[in-house]
JSON list of C-alpha atoms in Angstrom, two decimals:
[
{"chain": "A", "resi": 24, "resn": "UNK", "atom": "CA", "xyz": [53.84, 41.79, 28.10]},
{"chain": "A", "resi": 25, "resn": "UNK", "atom": "CA", "xyz": [50.87, 43.44, 30.88]},
{"chain": "A", "resi": 26, "resn": "UNK", "atom": "CA", "xyz": [49.38, 40.87, 32.28]},
{"chain": "A", "resi": 27, "resn": "UNK", "atom": "CA", "xyz": [45.68, 41.41, 32.28]},
{"chain": "A", "resi": 28, "resn": "UNK", "atom": "CA", "xyz": [45.14, 41.10, 35.84]},
{"chain": "A", "resi": 29, "resn": "UNK", "atom": "CA", "xyz": [41.95, 43.49, 36.17]},
{"chain": "A", "resi": 30, "resn": "UNK", "atom": "CA", "xyz": [39.80, 40.70, 33.72]},
{"chain": "A", "resi": 31, "resn": "UNK", "atom": "CA", "xyz": [37.25, 38.90, 35.73]},
{"chain": "A", "resi": 32, "resn": "UNK", "atom": "CA", "xyz": [36.62, 36.14, 33.64]},
{"chain": "A", "resi": 33, "resn": "UNK", "atom": "CA", "xyz": [32.88, 35.19, 35.06]},
{"chain": "A", "resi": 34, "resn": "UNK", "atom": "CA", "xyz": [31.91, 38.70, 34.33]},
{"chain": "A", "resi": 35, "resn": "UNK", "atom": "CA", "xyz": [32.78, 38.65, 30.87]},
{"chain": "A", "resi": 36, "resn": "UNK", "atom": "CA", "xyz": [31.02, 35.54, 30.00]},
{"chain": "A", "resi": 37, "resn": "UNK", "atom": "CA", "xyz": [27.90, 37.04, 31.95]},
{"chain": "A", "resi": 38, "resn": "UNK", "atom": "CA", "xyz": [27.56, 39.96, 30.04]},
{"chain": "A", "resi": 39, "resn": "UNK", "atom": "CA", "xyz": [28.57, 37.99, 26.75]},
{"chain": "A", "resi": 40, "resn": "UNK", "atom": "CA", "xyz": [25.63, 35.81, 27.06]},
{"chain": "A", "resi": 41, "resn": "UNK", "atom": "CA", "xyz": [23.34, 38.63, 27.02]},
{"chain": "A", "resi": 42, "resn": "UNK", "atom": "CA", "xyz": [25.28, 40.68, 24.03]},
{"chain": "A", "resi": 43, "resn": "UNK", "atom": "CA", "xyz": [22.23, 40.19, 21.65]},
{"chain": "A", "resi": 44, "resn": "UNK", "atom": "CA", "xyz": [20.08, 42.56, 23.61]},
{"chain": "A", "resi": 45, "resn": "UNK", "atom": "CA", "xyz": [22.47, 45.66, 24.32]},
{"chain": "A", "resi": 46, "resn": "UNK", "atom": "CA", "xyz": [20.24, 47.94, 21.76]},
{"chain": "A", "resi": 47, "resn": "UNK", "atom": "CA", "xyz": [16.85, 46.49, 23.40]},
{"chain": "A", "resi": 48, "resn": "UNK", "atom": "CA", "xyz": [15.25, 49.37, 24.97]},
{"chain": "A", "resi": 49, "resn": "UNK", "atom": "CA", "xyz": [12.75, 47.04, 26.50]},
{"chain": "A", "resi": 50, "resn": "UNK", "atom": "CA", "xyz": [15.49, 44.24, 27.11]},
{"chain": "A", "resi": 51, "resn": "UNK", "atom": "CA", "xyz": [17.68, 43.39, 29.94]},
{"chain": "A", "resi": 52, "resn": "UNK", "atom": "CA", "xyz": [19.63, 46.82, 29.50]},
{"chain": "A", "resi": 53, "resn": "UNK", "atom": "CA", "xyz": [16.48, 48.80, 29.85]},
{"chain": "A", "resi": 54, "resn": "UNK", "atom": "CA", "xyz": [18.09, 50.42, 33.11]},
{"chain": "A", "resi": 55, "resn": "UNK", "atom": "CA", "xyz": [21.33, 51.63, 30.92]},
{"chain": "A", "resi": 56, "resn": "UNK", "atom": "CA", "xyz": [19.05, 53.27, 28.31]},
{"chain": "A", "resi": 57, "resn": "UNK", "atom": "CA", "xyz": [16.98, 54.97, 31.20]},
{"chain": "A", "resi": 58, "resn": "UNK", "atom": "CA", "xyz": [20.09, 56.15, 32.76]},
{"chain": "A", "resi": 59, "resn": "UNK", "atom": "CA", "xyz": [21.84, 57.12, 29.40]},
{"chain": "A", "resi": 60, "resn": "UNK", "atom": "CA", "xyz": [20.19, 60.96, 29.21]},
{"chain": "A", "resi": 61, "resn": "UNK", "atom": "CA", "xyz": [21.73, 61.87, 32.46]},
{"chain": "A", "resi": 62, "resn": "UNK", "atom": "CA", "xyz": [24.94, 60.21, 32.16]},
{"chain": "A", "resi": 63, "resn": "UNK", "atom": "CA", "xyz": [25.52, 61.49, 28.77]},
{"chain": "A", "resi": 64, "resn": "UNK", "atom": "CA", "xyz": [24.49, 65.19, 29.81]},
{"chain": "A", "resi": 65, "resn": "UNK", "atom": "CA", "xyz": [26.73, 65.39, 32.74]},
{"chain": "A", "resi": 66, "resn": "UNK", "atom": "CA", "xyz": [29.88, 63.54, 30.48]},
{"chain": "A", "resi": 67, "resn": "UNK", "atom": "CA", "xyz": [29.04, 66.37, 27.81]},
{"chain": "A", "resi": 68, "resn": "UNK", "atom": "CA", "xyz": [28.37, 69.45, 30.23]},
{"chain": "A", "resi": 69, "resn": "UNK", "atom": "CA", "xyz": [32.04, 68.31, 32.29]},
{"chain": "A", "resi": 70, "resn": "UNK", "atom": "CA", "xyz": [33.98, 67.63, 29.17]},
{"chain": "A", "resi": 71, "resn": "UNK", "atom": "CA", "xyz": [32.98, 70.84, 27.43]},
{"chain": "A", "resi": 72, "resn": "UNK", "atom": "CA", "xyz": [33.82, 72.83, 30.68]},
{"chain": "A", "resi": 73, "resn": "UNK", "atom": "CA", "xyz": [37.53, 70.93, 30.81]},
{"chain": "A", "resi": 74, "resn": "UNK", "atom": "CA", "xyz": [38.17, 71.13, 27.06]},
{"chain": "A", "resi": 75, "resn": "UNK", "atom": "CA", "xyz": [36.74, 74.79, 26.46]},
{"chain": "A", "resi": 76, "resn": "UNK", "atom": "CA", "xyz": [34.16, 73.56, 24.35]},
{"chain": "A", "resi": 77, "resn": "UNK", "atom": "CA", "xyz": [30.82, 74.58, 23.26]},
{"chain": "A", "resi": 78, "resn": "UNK", "atom": "CA", "xyz": [28.40, 72.25, 24.11]},
{"chain": "A", "resi": 79, "resn": "UNK", "atom": "CA", "xyz": [25.70, 74.20, 22.22]},
{"chain": "A", "resi": 80, "resn": "UNK", "atom": "CA", "xyz": [27.25, 73.00, 19.23]},
{"chain": "A", "resi": 81, "resn": "UNK", "atom": "CA", "xyz": [26.96, 69.85, 16.65]},
{"chain": "A", "resi": 82, "resn": "UNK", "atom": "CA", "xyz": [30.33, 68.35, 17.44]},
{"chain": "A", "resi": 83, "resn": "UNK", "atom": "CA", "xyz": [31.53, 70.03, 20.26]},
{"chain": "A", "resi": 84, "resn": "UNK", "atom": "CA", "xyz": [34.73, 67.63, 20.65]},
{"chain": "A", "resi": 85, "resn": "UNK", "atom": "CA", "xyz": [36.09, 67.24, 17.22]},
{"chain": "A", "resi": 86, "resn": "UNK", "atom": "CA", "xyz": [39.80, 66.70, 17.43]},
{"chain": "A", "resi": 87, "resn": "UNK", "atom": "CA", "xyz": [39.77, 64.90, 20.93]},
{"chain": "A", "resi": 88, "resn": "UNK", "atom": "CA", "xyz": [40.04, 61.17, 21.66]},
{"chain": "A", "resi": 89, "resn": "UNK", "atom": "CA", "xyz": [37.89, 59.32, 23.70]},
{"chain": "A", "resi": 90, "resn": "UNK", "atom": "CA", "xyz": [38.07, 55.51, 24.84]},
{"chain": "A", "resi": 91, "resn": "UNK", "atom": "CA", "xyz": [34.74, 53.79, 26.40]},
{"chain": "A", "resi": 92, "resn": "UNK", "atom": "CA", "xyz": [36.46, 50.84, 28.38]},
{"chain": "A", "resi": 93, "resn": "UNK", "atom": "CA", "xyz": [34.60, 47.99, 29.03]},
{"chain": "A", "resi": 94, "resn": "UNK", "atom": "CA", "xyz": [31.64, 49.90, 26.33]},
{"chain": "A", "resi": 95, "resn": "UNK", "atom": "CA", "xyz": [29.53, 46.47, 26.09]},
{"chain": "A", "resi": 96, "resn": "UNK", "atom": "CA", "xyz": [27.48, 47.28, 23.11]},
{"chain": "A", "resi": 97, "resn": "UNK", "atom": "CA", "xyz": [28.21, 50.92, 22.83]},
{"chain": "A", "resi": 98, "resn": "UNK", "atom": "CA", "xyz": [25.45, 52.70, 24.23]},
{"chain": "A", "resi": 99, "resn": "UNK", "atom": "CA", "xyz": [27.96, 55.18, 25.16]},
{"chain": "A", "resi": 100, "resn": "UNK", "atom": "CA", "xyz": [30.47, 55.18, 22.63]},
{"chain": "A", "resi": 101, "resn": "UNK", "atom": "CA", "xyz": [28.00, 55.78, 19.72]},
{"chain": "A", "resi": 102, "resn": "UNK", "atom": "CA", "xyz": [26.51, 59.44, 21.25]},
{"chain": "A", "resi": 103, "resn": "UNK", "atom": "CA", "xyz": [30.07, 60.23, 22.31]},
{"chain": "A", "resi": 104, "resn": "UNK", "atom": "CA", "xyz": [31.17, 59.59, 18.46]},
{"chain": "A", "resi": 105, "resn": "UNK", "atom": "CA", "xyz": [28.34, 61.71, 17.48]},
{"chain": "A", "resi": 106, "resn": "UNK", "atom": "CA", "xyz": [29.74, 64.47, 19.55]},
{"chain": "A", "resi": 107, "resn": "UNK", "atom": "CA", "xyz": [32.42, 64.71, 17.31]},
{"chain": "A", "resi": 108, "resn": "UNK", "atom": "CA", "xyz": [35.27, 62.79, 19.68]},
{"chain": "A", "resi": 109, "resn": "UNK", "atom": "CA", "xyz": [37.28, 60.17, 18.11]},
{"chain": "A", "resi": 110, "resn": "UNK", "atom": "CA", "xyz": [36.22, 57.05, 19.81]},
{"chain": "A", "resi": 111, "resn": "UNK", "atom": "CA", "xyz": [37.37, 53.66, 20.90]},
{"chain": "A", "resi": 112, "resn": "UNK", "atom": "CA", "xyz": [34.92, 51.12, 22.28]},
{"chain": "A", "resi": 113, "resn": "UNK", "atom": "CA", "xyz": [37.13, 48.50, 23.84]},
{"chain": "A", "resi": 114, "resn": "UNK", "atom": "CA", "xyz": [35.84, 44.99, 25.60]},
{"chain": "A", "resi": 115, "resn": "UNK", "atom": "CA", "xyz": [37.13, 42.20, 26.29]},
{"chain": "A", "resi": 116, "resn": "UNK", "atom": "CA", "xyz": [34.18, 40.19, 25.29]},
{"chain": "A", "resi": 117, "resn": "UNK", "atom": "CA", "xyz": [34.07, 39.01, 21.65]},
{"chain": "A", "resi": 118, "resn": "UNK", "atom": "CA", "xyz": [30.56, 39.36, 21.59]},
{"chain": "A", "resi": 119, "resn": "UNK", "atom": "CA", "xyz": [29.72, 42.30, 22.86]},
{"chain": "A", "resi": 120, "resn": "UNK", "atom": "CA", "xyz": [32.26, 43.73, 20.27]},
{"chain": "A", "resi": 121, "resn": "UNK", "atom": "CA", "xyz": [30.44, 42.21, 17.52]},
{"chain": "A", "resi": 122, "resn": "UNK", "atom": "CA", "xyz": [26.88, 43.51, 18.45]},
{"chain": "A", "resi": 123, "resn": "UNK", "atom": "CA", "xyz": [28.20, 47.08, 19.12]},
{"chain": "A", "resi": 124, "resn": "UNK", "atom": "CA", "xyz": [30.37, 46.88, 15.47]},
{"chain": "A", "resi": 125, "resn": "UNK", "atom": "CA", "xyz": [27.04, 45.50, 13.86]},
{"chain": "A", "resi": 126, "resn": "UNK", "atom": "CA", "xyz": [24.89, 48.28, 15.09]},
{"chain": "A", "resi": 127, "resn": "UNK", "atom": "CA", "xyz": [27.27, 51.25, 14.12]},
{"chain": "A", "resi": 128, "resn": "UNK", "atom": "CA", "xyz": [28.22, 49.57, 10.97]},
{"chain": "A", "resi": 129, "resn": "UNK", "atom": "CA", "xyz": [26.76, 52.12, 8.81]},
{"chain": "A", "resi": 130, "resn": "UNK", "atom": "CA", "xyz": [26.63, 54.94, 10.88]},
{"chain": "A", "resi": 131, "resn": "UNK", "atom": "CA", "xyz": [29.82, 57.01, 9.26]},
{"chain": "A", "resi": 132, "resn": "UNK", "atom": "CA", "xyz": [30.67, 57.43, 12.77]},
{"chain": "A", "resi": 133, "resn": "UNK", "atom": "CA", "xyz": [34.80, 58.14, 13.90]},
{"chain": "A", "resi": 134, "resn": "UNK", "atom": "CA", "xyz": [34.17, 54.84, 16.01]},
{"chain": "A", "resi": 135, "resn": "UNK", "atom": "CA", "xyz": [36.12, 51.40, 16.10]},
{"chain": "A", "resi": 136, "resn": "UNK", "atom": "CA", "xyz": [35.34, 48.65, 18.33]},
{"chain": "A", "resi": 137, "resn": "UNK", "atom": "CA", "xyz": [38.31, 46.46, 19.80]},
{"chain": "A", "resi": 138, "resn": "UNK", "atom": "CA", "xyz": [38.10, 42.93, 21.47]},
{"chain": "A", "resi": 139, "resn": "UNK", "atom": "CA", "xyz": [40.61, 44.20, 24.13]},
{"chain": "A", "resi": 140, "resn": "UNK", "atom": "CA", "xyz": [41.60, 44.69, 27.59]},
{"chain": "A", "resi": 141, "resn": "UNK", "atom": "CA", "xyz": [43.08, 48.16, 29.27]},
{"chain": "A", "resi": 142, "resn": "UNK", "atom": "CA", "xyz": [46.27, 46.54, 29.88]},
{"chain": "A", "resi": 143, "resn": "UNK", "atom": "CA", "xyz": [46.43, 45.46, 26.21]},
{"chain": "A", "resi": 144, "resn": "UNK", "atom": "CA", "xyz": [46.32, 48.71, 25.09]},
{"chain": "A", "resi": 145, "resn": "UNK", "atom": "CA", "xyz": [48.68, 49.82, 27.48]},
{"chain": "A", "resi": 146, "resn": "UNK", "atom": "CA", "xyz": [51.24, 47.54, 26.04]},
{"chain": "A", "resi": 147, "resn": "UNK", "atom": "CA", "xyz": [50.37, 49.07, 22.96]},
{"chain": "A", "resi": 148, "resn": "UNK", "atom": "CA", "xyz": [51.01, 52.58, 23.84]},
{"chain": "A", "resi": 149, "resn": "UNK", "atom": "CA", "xyz": [47.46, 54.02, 23.56]},
{"chain": "A", "resi": 150, "resn": "UNK", "atom": "CA", "xyz": [46.48, 57.29, 25.03]},
{"chain": "A", "resi": 151, "resn": "UNK", "atom": "CA", "xyz": [43.11, 59.26, 24.88]},
{"chain": "A", "resi": 152, "resn": "UNK", "atom": "CA", "xyz": [42.42, 62.95, 25.97]},
{"chain": "A", "resi": 153, "resn": "UNK", "atom": "CA", "xyz": [39.34, 60.93, 28.04]},
{"chain": "A", "resi": 154, "resn": "UNK", "atom": "CA", "xyz": [38.45, 57.86, 29.20]},
{"chain": "A", "resi": 155, "resn": "UNK", "atom": "CA", "xyz": [34.55, 56.74, 30.07]},
{"chain": "A", "resi": 156, "resn": "UNK", "atom": "CA", "xyz": [34.79, 53.78, 32.93]},
{"chain": "A", "resi": 157, "resn": "UNK", "atom": "CA", "xyz": [31.06, 53.40, 33.35]},
{"chain": "A", "resi": 158, "resn": "UNK", "atom": "CA", "xyz": [29.54, 50.66, 35.45]},
{"chain": "A", "resi": 159, "resn": "UNK", "atom": "CA", "xyz": [32.86, 48.94, 34.77]},
{"chain": "A", "resi": 160, "resn": "UNK", "atom": "CA", "xyz": [34.94, 48.89, 37.84]},
{"chain": "A", "resi": 161, "resn": "UNK", "atom": "CA", "xyz": [32.27, 46.88, 40.09]},
{"chain": "A", "resi": 162, "resn": "UNK", "atom": "CA", "xyz": [32.88, 43.80, 37.26]},
{"chain": "A", "resi": 163, "resn": "UNK", "atom": "CA", "xyz": [36.76, 43.74, 37.37]},
{"chain": "A", "resi": 164, "resn": "UNK", "atom": "CA", "xyz": [38.70, 41.01, 39.32]},
{"chain": "A", "resi": 165, "resn": "UNK", "atom": "CA", "xyz": [41.72, 43.64, 40.45]},
{"chain": "A", "resi": 166, "resn": "UNK", "atom": "CA", "xyz": [40.36, 47.55, 40.98]},
{"chain": "A", "resi": 167, "resn": "UNK", "atom": "CA", "xyz": [43.89, 48.88, 41.69]},
{"chain": "A", "resi": 168, "resn": "UNK", "atom": "CA", "xyz": [45.38, 46.94, 38.48]},
{"chain": "A", "resi": 169, "resn": "UNK", "atom": "CA", "xyz": [42.73, 48.07, 36.26]},
{"chain": "A", "resi": 170, "resn": "UNK", "atom": "CA", "xyz": [42.31, 51.96, 37.46]},
{"chain": "A", "resi": 171, "resn": "UNK", "atom": "CA", "xyz": [46.29, 52.05, 37.34]},
{"chain": "A", "resi": 172, "resn": "UNK", "atom": "CA", "xyz": [46.19, 50.43, 33.77]},
{"chain": "A", "resi": 173, "resn": "UNK", "atom": "CA", "xyz": [43.24, 53.13, 33.04]},
{"chain": "A", "resi": 174, "resn": "UNK", "atom": "CA", "xyz": [45.49, 56.20, 34.21]},
{"chain": "A", "resi": 175, "resn": "UNK", "atom": "CA", "xyz": [48.33, 55.00, 31.64]},
{"chain": "A", "resi": 176, "resn": "UNK", "atom": "CA", "xyz": [46.19, 55.50, 28.70]},
{"chain": "A", "resi": 177, "resn": "UNK", "atom": "CA", "xyz": [45.09, 59.24, 29.81]},
{"chain": "A", "resi": 178, "resn": "UNK", "atom": "CA", "xyz": [47.20, 62.03, 27.98]},
{"chain": "A", "resi": 179, "resn": "UNK", "atom": "CA", "xyz": [48.37, 64.63, 30.53]},
{"chain": "A", "resi": 180, "resn": "UNK", "atom": "CA", "xyz": [45.71, 66.73, 31.25]},
{"chain": "A", "resi": 181, "resn": "UNK", "atom": "CA", "xyz": [42.83, 64.09, 29.88]},
{"chain": "A", "resi": 182, "resn": "UNK", "atom": "CA", "xyz": [40.41, 63.30, 32.16]},
{"chain": "A", "resi": 183, "resn": "UNK", "atom": "CA", "xyz": [38.84, 60.06, 33.12]},
{"chain": "A", "resi": 184, "resn": "UNK", "atom": "CA", "xyz": [35.01, 59.60, 34.31]},
{"chain": "A", "resi": 185, "resn": "UNK", "atom": "CA", "xyz": [34.03, 56.52, 36.52]},
{"chain": "A", "resi": 186, "resn": "UNK", "atom": "CA", "xyz": [30.23, 55.65, 37.06]},
{"chain": "A", "resi": 187, "resn": "UNK", "atom": "CA", "xyz": [29.68, 52.87, 39.99]},
{"chain": "A", "resi": 188, "resn": "UNK", "atom": "CA", "xyz": [27.40, 52.34, 42.85]},
{"chain": "A", "resi": 189, "resn": "UNK", "atom": "CA", "xyz": [28.00, 52.61, 46.12]},
{"chain": "A", "resi": 190, "resn": "UNK", "atom": "CA", "xyz": [28.56, 49.81, 48.71]},
{"chain": "A", "resi": 191, "resn": "UNK", "atom": "CA", "xyz": [25.81, 50.62, 51.46]},
{"chain": "A", "resi": 192, "resn": "UNK", "atom": "CA", "xyz": [22.57, 49.01, 53.11]},
{"chain": "A", "resi": 193, "resn": "UNK", "atom": "CA", "xyz": [20.52, 51.35, 51.00]},
{"chain": "A", "resi": 194, "resn": "UNK", "atom": "CA", "xyz": [22.18, 49.92, 47.55]},
{"chain": "A", "resi": 195, "resn": "UNK", "atom": "CA", "xyz": [22.16, 46.69, 48.85]},
{"chain": "A", "resi": 196, "resn": "UNK", "atom": "CA", "xyz": [18.13, 46.80, 49.04]},
{"chain": "A", "resi": 197, "resn": "UNK", "atom": "CA", "xyz": [18.06, 49.04, 46.06]},
{"chain": "A", "resi": 198, "resn": "UNK", "atom": "CA", "xyz": [20.48, 47.98, 43.79]},
{"chain": "A", "resi": 199, "resn": "UNK", "atom": "CA", "xyz": [20.64, 44.23, 44.60]},
{"chain": "A", "resi": 200, "resn": "UNK", "atom": "CA", "xyz": [17.88, 42.83, 45.89]},
{"chain": "A", "resi": 201, "resn": "UNK", "atom": "CA", "xyz": [15.43, 45.49, 44.60]},
{"chain": "A", "resi": 202, "resn": "UNK", "atom": "CA", "xyz": [16.30, 45.87, 40.92]},
{"chain": "A", "resi": 203, "resn": "UNK", "atom": "CA", "xyz": [17.32, 42.20, 40.46]},
{"chain": "A", "resi": 204, "resn": "UNK", "atom": "CA", "xyz": [14.54, 39.80, 42.58]},
{"chain": "A", "resi": 205, "resn": "UNK", "atom": "CA", "xyz": [11.93, 42.42, 43.22]},
{"chain": "A", "resi": 206, "resn": "UNK", "atom": "CA", "xyz": [11.35, 44.48, 40.28]},
{"chain": "A", "resi": 207, "resn": "UNK", "atom": "CA", "xyz": [13.14, 42.04, 37.78]},
{"chain": "A", "resi": 208, "resn": "UNK", "atom": "CA", "xyz": [14.74, 45.59, 36.21]},
{"chain": "A", "resi": 209, "resn": "UNK", "atom": "CA", "xyz": [18.06, 43.48, 36.30]},
{"chain": "A", "resi": 210, "resn": "UNK", "atom": "CA", "xyz": [18.80, 39.59, 35.59]},
{"chain": "A", "resi": 211, "resn": "UNK", "atom": "CA", "xyz": [19.36, 37.91, 38.89]},
{"chain": "A", "resi": 212, "resn": "UNK", "atom": "CA", "xyz": [23.11, 38.05, 39.57]},
{"chain": "A", "resi": 213, "resn": "UNK", "atom": "CA", "xyz": [24.18, 41.07, 37.53]},
{"chain": "A", "resi": 214, "resn": "UNK", "atom": "CA", "xyz": [25.74, 42.54, 40.62]},
{"chain": "A", "resi": 215, "resn": "UNK", "atom": "CA", "xyz": [28.00, 41.26, 43.56]},
{"chain": "A", "resi": 216, "resn": "UNK", "atom": "CA", "xyz": [27.35, 43.82, 46.14]},
{"chain": "A", "resi": 217, "resn": "UNK", "atom": "CA", "xyz": [30.52, 42.90, 47.90]},
{"chain": "A", "resi": 218, "resn": "UNK", "atom": "CA", "xyz": [32.24, 44.36, 44.80]},
{"chain": "A", "resi": 219, "resn": "UNK", "atom": "CA", "xyz": [30.12, 47.86, 44.88]},
{"chain": "A", "resi": 220, "resn": "UNK", "atom": "CA", "xyz": [32.85, 50.77, 45.72]},
{"chain": "A", "resi": 221, "resn": "UNK", "atom": "CA", "xyz": [32.93, 53.26, 48.46]},
{"chain": "A", "resi": 222, "resn": "UNK", "atom": "CA", "xyz": [33.51, 57.03, 46.91]},
{"chain": "A", "resi": 223, "resn": "UNK", "atom": "CA", "xyz": [36.38, 57.61, 49.38]},
{"chain": "A", "resi": 224, "resn": "UNK", "atom": "CA", "xyz": [37.69, 54.13, 48.40]},
{"chain": "A", "resi": 225, "resn": "UNK", "atom": "CA", "xyz": [37.65, 55.03, 44.83]},
{"chain": "A", "resi": 226, "resn": "UNK", "atom": "CA", "xyz": [39.26, 58.42, 45.27]},
{"chain": "A", "resi": 227, "resn": "UNK", "atom": "CA", "xyz": [42.19, 56.82, 47.09]},
{"chain": "A", "resi": 228, "resn": "UNK", "atom": "CA", "xyz": [42.70, 54.63, 44.21]},
{"chain": "A", "resi": 229, "resn": "UNK", "atom": "CA", "xyz": [42.19, 57.07, 41.44]},
{"chain": "A", "resi": 230, "resn": "UNK", "atom": "CA", "xyz": [44.47, 59.02, 43.54]},
{"chain": "A", "resi": 231, "resn": "UNK", "atom": "CA", "xyz": [47.13, 56.07, 44.23]},
{"chain": "A", "resi": 232, "resn": "UNK", "atom": "CA", "xyz": [47.25, 55.88, 40.42]},
{"chain": "A", "resi": 233, "resn": "UNK", "atom": "CA", "xyz": [48.10, 59.52, 39.69]},
{"chain": "A", "resi": 234, "resn": "UNK", "atom": "CA", "xyz": [45.01, 61.37, 39.36]},
{"chain": "A", "resi": 235, "resn": "UNK", "atom": "CA", "xyz": [43.54, 64.62, 40.69]},
{"chain": "A", "resi": 236, "resn": "UNK", "atom": "CA", "xyz": [39.46, 64.10, 41.71]},
{"chain": "A", "resi": 237, "resn": "UNK", "atom": "CA", "xyz": [37.74, 67.15, 40.43]},
{"chain": "A", "resi": 238, "resn": "UNK", "atom": "CA", "xyz": [34.01, 66.46, 41.40]},
{"chain": "A", "resi": 239, "resn": "UNK", "atom": "CA", "xyz": [32.17, 63.49, 42.77]},
{"chain": "A", "resi": 240, "resn": "UNK", "atom": "CA", "xyz": [28.65, 63.43, 41.80]},
{"chain": "A", "resi": 241, "resn": "UNK", "atom": "CA", "xyz": [25.43, 61.60, 42.90]},
{"chain": "A", "resi": 242, "resn": "UNK", "atom": "CA", "xyz": [22.70, 60.23, 40.63]},
{"chain": "A", "resi": 243, "resn": "UNK", "atom": "CA", "xyz": [19.68, 59.57, 42.04]},
{"chain": "A", "resi": 244, "resn": "UNK", "atom": "CA", "xyz": [16.25, 57.50, 40.46]},
{"chain": "A", "resi": 245, "resn": "UNK", "atom": "CA", "xyz": [13.21, 59.42, 40.72]},
{"chain": "A", "resi": 246, "resn": "UNK", "atom": "CA", "xyz": [10.26, 57.12, 40.89]},
{"chain": "A", "resi": 247, "resn": "UNK", "atom": "CA", "xyz": [7.23, 59.73, 40.11]},
{"chain": "A", "resi": 248, "resn": "UNK", "atom": "CA", "xyz": [9.10, 61.09, 37.38]},
{"chain": "A", "resi": 249, "resn": "UNK", "atom": "CA", "xyz": [10.57, 57.68, 36.24]},
{"chain": "A", "resi": 250, "resn": "UNK", "atom": "CA", "xyz": [13.74, 58.82, 35.25]},
{"chain": "A", "resi": 251, "resn": "UNK", "atom": "CA", "xyz": [17.14, 59.43, 36.49]},
{"chain": "A", "resi": 252, "resn": "UNK", "atom": "CA", "xyz": [18.79, 63.06, 37.77]},
{"chain": "A", "resi": 253, "resn": "UNK", "atom": "CA", "xyz": [21.88, 64.42, 39.24]},
{"chain": "A", "resi": 254, "resn": "UNK", "atom": "CA", "xyz": [21.96, 65.15, 42.90]},
{"chain": "A", "resi": 255, "resn": "UNK", "atom": "CA", "xyz": [23.78, 65.13, 46.21]},
{"chain": "A", "resi": 256, "resn": "UNK", "atom": "CA", "xyz": [22.89, 61.64, 47.27]},
{"chain": "A", "resi": 257, "resn": "UNK", "atom": "CA", "xyz": [25.69, 59.22, 46.60]},
{"chain": "A", "resi": 258, "resn": "UNK", "atom": "CA", "xyz": [24.45, 56.21, 48.57]},
{"chain": "A", "resi": 259, "resn": "UNK", "atom": "CA", "xyz": [23.59, 53.98, 45.56]},
{"chain": "A", "resi": 260, "resn": "UNK", "atom": "CA", "xyz": [24.35, 55.54, 42.49]},
{"chain": "A", "resi": 261, "resn": "UNK", "atom": "CA", "xyz": [27.58, 58.22, 41.88]},
{"chain": "A", "resi": 262, "resn": "UNK", "atom": "CA", "xyz": [29.97, 59.03, 39.12]},
{"chain": "A", "resi": 263, "resn": "UNK", "atom": "CA", "xyz": [33.72, 60.79, 39.73]},
{"chain": "A", "resi": 264, "resn": "UNK", "atom": "CA", "xyz": [35.74, 62.90, 37.62]},
{"chain": "A", "resi": 265, "resn": "UNK", "atom": "CA", "xyz": [39.57, 62.80, 37.42]},
{"chain": "A", "resi": 266, "resn": "UNK", "atom": "CA", "xyz": [42.31, 64.28, 35.94]},
{"chain": "A", "resi": 267, "resn": "UNK", "atom": "CA", "xyz": [45.98, 63.36, 35.09]},
{"chain": "A", "resi": 268, "resn": "UNK", "atom": "CA", "xyz": [47.83, 66.87, 35.63]},
{"chain": "A", "resi": 269, "resn": "UNK", "atom": "CA", "xyz": [51.52, 65.10, 34.90]},
{"chain": "A", "resi": 270, "resn": "UNK", "atom": "CA", "xyz": [52.94, 61.89, 32.14]}
]
């Protein structure tokens, strides 16, 4: 059996304590609710281009499988299932999984939740067309081991999307000190700035895991419009798309 070396028990417990608040748009996870439209649009558009699907139809991704690893309360899993993906939301926190399952219980969506790690899914031989790895990598204990496990879960030709925070002085000021202690957007202690990941570090680890990086995309918050938008600025938030070219 593969040991779940990438799991950080302290991080799991931290988010487990907040599990009941995942779907409250004015609660402690409101920044993710605000962030959701831009990241959902990016995922939809890139996946449609990659898999040759029409993003304008109701369920463009029917017949494709998706893993939302570190799914939390399912804020991405549900809309991905509505787009037609057969979705597995996996999270090491039982409380998160219970919250996510309860929210989608009567939806009729092609969606399943399990309290399981990436390494556990590898042991089961699971494979997916798309792996979402969103706002997770800055919370794991062993980033290299985690990305290696996630890569094993991709089918050849599949893609992984990773969203995380850059380790810069700008991100320290805005995403850590500003968001947690000045504006109180997030509970104090949500992030450890030392675990933020520079884009070149993430690209190297993805390539070492056997993936080919296809795109690095910055995401910025516009305080005037009070929303998020894609940008060329990767100093704080950014997303990376990588493809598995071979088995």
